[in-house]
Coordinates of C-alpha atoms in Angstrom, one line a residue:
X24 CA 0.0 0.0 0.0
X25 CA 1.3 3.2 -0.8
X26 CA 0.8 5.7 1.6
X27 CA 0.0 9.9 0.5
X28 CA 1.6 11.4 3.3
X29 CA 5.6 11.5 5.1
X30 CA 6.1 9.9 8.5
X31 CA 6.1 13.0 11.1
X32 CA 9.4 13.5 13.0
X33 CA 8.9 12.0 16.7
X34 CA 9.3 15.5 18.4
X35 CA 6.5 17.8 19.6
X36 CA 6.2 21.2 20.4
X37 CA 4.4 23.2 23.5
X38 CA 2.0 24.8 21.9
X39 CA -1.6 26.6 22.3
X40 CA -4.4 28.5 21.1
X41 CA -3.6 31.7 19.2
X42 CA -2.4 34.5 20.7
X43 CA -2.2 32.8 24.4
X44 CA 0.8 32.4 26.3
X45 CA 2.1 28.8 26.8
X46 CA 5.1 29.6 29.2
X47 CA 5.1 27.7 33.0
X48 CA 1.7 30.0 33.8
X49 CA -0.3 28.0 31.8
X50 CA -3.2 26.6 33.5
X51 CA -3.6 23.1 32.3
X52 CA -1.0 20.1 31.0
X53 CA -2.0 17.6 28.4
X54 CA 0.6 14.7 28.7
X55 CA 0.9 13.0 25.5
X56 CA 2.4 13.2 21.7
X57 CA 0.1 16.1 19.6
X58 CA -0.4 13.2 16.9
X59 CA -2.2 11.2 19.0
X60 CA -6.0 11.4 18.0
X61 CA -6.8 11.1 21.8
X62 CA -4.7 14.3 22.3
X63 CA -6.0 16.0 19.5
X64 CA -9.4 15.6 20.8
X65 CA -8.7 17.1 23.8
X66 CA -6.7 20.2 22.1
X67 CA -9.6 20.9 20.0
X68 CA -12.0 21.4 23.5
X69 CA -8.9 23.5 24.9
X70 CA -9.3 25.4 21.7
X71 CA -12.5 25.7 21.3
X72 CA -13.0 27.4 24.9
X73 CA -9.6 29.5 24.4
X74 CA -8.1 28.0 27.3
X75 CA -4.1 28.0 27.9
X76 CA -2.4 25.0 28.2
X77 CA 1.1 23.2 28.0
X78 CA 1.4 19.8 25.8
X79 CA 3.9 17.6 27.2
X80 CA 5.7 15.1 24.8
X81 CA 5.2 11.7 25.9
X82 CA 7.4 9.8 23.7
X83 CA 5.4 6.6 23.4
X84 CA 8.1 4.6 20.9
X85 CA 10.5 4.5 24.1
X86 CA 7.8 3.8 26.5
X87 CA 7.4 7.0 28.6
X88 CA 3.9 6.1 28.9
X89 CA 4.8 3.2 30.6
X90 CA 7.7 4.7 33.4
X91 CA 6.7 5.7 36.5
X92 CA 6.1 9.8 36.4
X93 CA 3.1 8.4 33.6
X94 CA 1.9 5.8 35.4
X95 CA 1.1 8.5 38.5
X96 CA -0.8 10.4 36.1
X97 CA -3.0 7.5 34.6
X98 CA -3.4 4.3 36.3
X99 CA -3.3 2.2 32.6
X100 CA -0.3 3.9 31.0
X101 CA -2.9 5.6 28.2
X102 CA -2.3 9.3 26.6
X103 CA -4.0 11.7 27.2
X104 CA -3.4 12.6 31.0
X105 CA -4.5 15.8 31.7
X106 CA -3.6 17.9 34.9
X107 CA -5.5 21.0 36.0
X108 CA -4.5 21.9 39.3
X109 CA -4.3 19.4 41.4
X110 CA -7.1 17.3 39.4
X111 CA -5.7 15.0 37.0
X112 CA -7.8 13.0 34.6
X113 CA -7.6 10.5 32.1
X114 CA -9.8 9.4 28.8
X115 CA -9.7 11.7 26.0
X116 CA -13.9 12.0 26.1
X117 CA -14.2 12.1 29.9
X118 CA -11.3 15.2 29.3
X119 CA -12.8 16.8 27.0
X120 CA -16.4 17.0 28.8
X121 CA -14.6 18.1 31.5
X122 CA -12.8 20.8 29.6
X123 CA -15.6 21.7 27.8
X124 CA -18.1 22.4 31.3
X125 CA -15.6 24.3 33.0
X126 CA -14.9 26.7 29.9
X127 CA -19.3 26.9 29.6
X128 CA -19.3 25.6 26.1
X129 CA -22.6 24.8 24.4
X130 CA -21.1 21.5 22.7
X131 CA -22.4 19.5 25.0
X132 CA -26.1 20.8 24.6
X133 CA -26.0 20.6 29.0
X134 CA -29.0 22.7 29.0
X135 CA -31.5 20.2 27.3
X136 CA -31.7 16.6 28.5
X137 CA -32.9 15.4 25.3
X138 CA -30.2 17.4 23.3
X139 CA -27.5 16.4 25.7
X140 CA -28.6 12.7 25.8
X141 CA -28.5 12.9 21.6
X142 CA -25.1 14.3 22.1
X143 CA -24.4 11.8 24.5
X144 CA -25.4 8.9 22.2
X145 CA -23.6 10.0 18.9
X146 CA -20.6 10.3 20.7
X147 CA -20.8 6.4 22.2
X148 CA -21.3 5.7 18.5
X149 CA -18.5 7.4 17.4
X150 CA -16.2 6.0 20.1
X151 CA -17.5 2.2 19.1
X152 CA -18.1 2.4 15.3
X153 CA -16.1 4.8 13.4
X154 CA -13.1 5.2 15.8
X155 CA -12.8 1.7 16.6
X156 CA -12.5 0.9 12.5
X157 CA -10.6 4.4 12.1
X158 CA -8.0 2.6 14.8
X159 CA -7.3 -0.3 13.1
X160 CA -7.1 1.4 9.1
X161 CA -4.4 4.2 10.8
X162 CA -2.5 1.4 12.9
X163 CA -2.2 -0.3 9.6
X164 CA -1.8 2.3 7.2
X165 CA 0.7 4.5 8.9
X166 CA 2.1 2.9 12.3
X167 CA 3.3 -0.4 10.4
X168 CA 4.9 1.3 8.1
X169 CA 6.3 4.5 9.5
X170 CA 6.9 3.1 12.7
X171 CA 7.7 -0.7 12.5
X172 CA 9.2 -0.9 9.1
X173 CA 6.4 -3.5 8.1
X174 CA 3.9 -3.4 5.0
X175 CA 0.4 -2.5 6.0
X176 CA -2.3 -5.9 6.0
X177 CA -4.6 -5.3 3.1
X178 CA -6.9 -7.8 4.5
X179 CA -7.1 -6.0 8.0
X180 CA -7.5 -2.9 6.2
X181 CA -10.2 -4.3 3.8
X182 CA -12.3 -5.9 6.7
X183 CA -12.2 -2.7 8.8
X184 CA -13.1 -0.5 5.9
X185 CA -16.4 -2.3 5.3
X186 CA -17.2 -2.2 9.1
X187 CA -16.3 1.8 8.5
X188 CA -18.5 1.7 5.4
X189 CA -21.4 0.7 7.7
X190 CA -21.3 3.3 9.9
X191 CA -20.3 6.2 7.0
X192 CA -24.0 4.8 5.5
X193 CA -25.8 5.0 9.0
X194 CA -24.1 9.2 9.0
X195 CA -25.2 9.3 5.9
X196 CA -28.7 8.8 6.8
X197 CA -28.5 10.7 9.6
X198 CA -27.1 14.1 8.1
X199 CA -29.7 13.4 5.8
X200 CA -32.6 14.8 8.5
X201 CA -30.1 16.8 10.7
X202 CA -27.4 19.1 10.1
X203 CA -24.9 17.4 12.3
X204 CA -25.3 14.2 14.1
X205 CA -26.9 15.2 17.3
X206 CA -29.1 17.1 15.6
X207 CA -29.1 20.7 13.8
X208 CA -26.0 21.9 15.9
X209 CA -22.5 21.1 16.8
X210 CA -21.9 19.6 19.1
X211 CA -19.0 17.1 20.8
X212 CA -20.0 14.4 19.1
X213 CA -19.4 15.5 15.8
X214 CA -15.8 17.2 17.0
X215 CA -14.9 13.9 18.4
X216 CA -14.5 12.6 14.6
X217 CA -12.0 15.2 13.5
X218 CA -8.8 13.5 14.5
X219 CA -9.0 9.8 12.7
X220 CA -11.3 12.5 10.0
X221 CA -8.0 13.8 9.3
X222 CA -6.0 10.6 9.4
X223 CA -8.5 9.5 7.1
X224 CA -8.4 12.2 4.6
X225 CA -4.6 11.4 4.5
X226 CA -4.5 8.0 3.8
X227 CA -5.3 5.8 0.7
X228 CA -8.5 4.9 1.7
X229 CA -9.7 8.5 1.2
X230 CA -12.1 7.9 -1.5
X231 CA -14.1 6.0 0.8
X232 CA -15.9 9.5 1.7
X233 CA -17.2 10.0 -2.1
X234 CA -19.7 7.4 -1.7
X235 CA -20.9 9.6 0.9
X236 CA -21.9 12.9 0.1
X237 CA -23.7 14.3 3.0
X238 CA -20.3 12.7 5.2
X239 CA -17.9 14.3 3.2
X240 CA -19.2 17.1 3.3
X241 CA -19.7 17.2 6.9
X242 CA -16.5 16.4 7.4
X243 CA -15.2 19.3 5.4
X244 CA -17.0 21.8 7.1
X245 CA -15.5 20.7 10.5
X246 CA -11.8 20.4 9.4
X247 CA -12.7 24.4 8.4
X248 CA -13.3 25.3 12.0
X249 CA -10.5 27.6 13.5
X250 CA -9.9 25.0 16.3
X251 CA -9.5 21.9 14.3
X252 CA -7.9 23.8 11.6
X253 CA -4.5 24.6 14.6
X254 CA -4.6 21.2 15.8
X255 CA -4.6 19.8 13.1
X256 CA -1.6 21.5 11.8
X257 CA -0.2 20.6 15.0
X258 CA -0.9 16.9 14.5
X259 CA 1.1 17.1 11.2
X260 CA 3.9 19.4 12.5
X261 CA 4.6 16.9 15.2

């Protein structure tokens, strides 16, 4: 498989939203490596309420996620771990809620239960459906090869792009009646997408989305949001 894209250095930068500084008076820490889609997600809440913050580099290759100072953070050795204060959390969704309720973000619809259980909802399906097939199609189509010096398993790839077909059809459907997935605003759940989005957009499996109009273009409009937009230049500069 050829891959459309170059294998990012394995350094990261501090970095933070525009105009904010990121110097040893930032509020928050996100421990982990800026291409990590579980990062990312995080980084686009922190962006999306203008808070400061300071990424950390965990370098995963040589295990730092494993050693001791990680381990203190986050009981399973897992990126993010994010430290405000003296809270520190861990689980890129249950982060990101938390981010996005202390900077009084309407992403989470919080002030309708039936819009905040739809948000609630569409994220779940994102987290079991399109990131769990999104994982296995970017293991295989850029850590193999970048990272391992193997060849990518078409047949892995092949299998988990038809459970990612699935769920593109049930979005499909869905954006047909709504706007977004939660319903005629944006919300969380549709931001959660816009890391393995972008992974997806750079790898050969790309064409998948023209099958799926309403989808693609979706996903276009959020990967022209200001916050994605940074982070996701982030992600590749990394």
């Amino acid at each position: 498989m050829q891959l459309s894209v170059q294998p990012p250095p394995l350094t990261c930068a501090i970095t933070g939203g525009e105009g904010r500084s990121m110097g040893t008076e930032a509020k928050v820490k996100v421990f982990g490596p800026a291409r990590s889609t579980c990062v990312a997600r995080v980084l686009v809440c922190l962006e999306e309420v203008g808070a400061e913050y300071e990424l950390v580099h965990v370098h995963l290759p040589a295990g730092d996620h494993k050693g001791p100072a990680h381990l203190a953070r986050t009981p399973f050795g897992q990126v993010p771990a994010f430290q405000d204060g003296d809270l520190i959390l861990f689980e890129s969704r249950a982060i990101s809620r938390y981010v996005l309720r202390k900077g009084a973000s309407d992403l989470l619809r919080e002030n309708s239960l039936s819009e905040s259980t739809m948000v609630d909802a569409w994220l779940e399906a994102e987290s079991h459906n399109f990131d769990r097939a999104m994982s296995a199609i970017t293991f295989q189509c850029f850590v193999v090869p970048m990272f391992m010096g193997g060849t990518a398993d078409e047949r892995v790839v092949e299998e988990n792009l038809e459970k990612l077909k699935v769920t593109l059809g049930v979005y499909e459907e869905r954006l047909s009646r709504f706007k977004y997935l939660a319903g005629d605003f944006i919300s969380l759940a549709d931001l959660s997408h816009c890391p393995m989005a972008h992974y997806l957009l750079a790898s050969p499996c790309s064409s998948v989305l023209d099958a799926y109009p309403r989808v693609k273009a979706w996903v276009d409009g959020m990967m022209d949001r200001p916050s994605v937009k940074k982070v996701m230049e982030l992600m590749d500069a990394s």
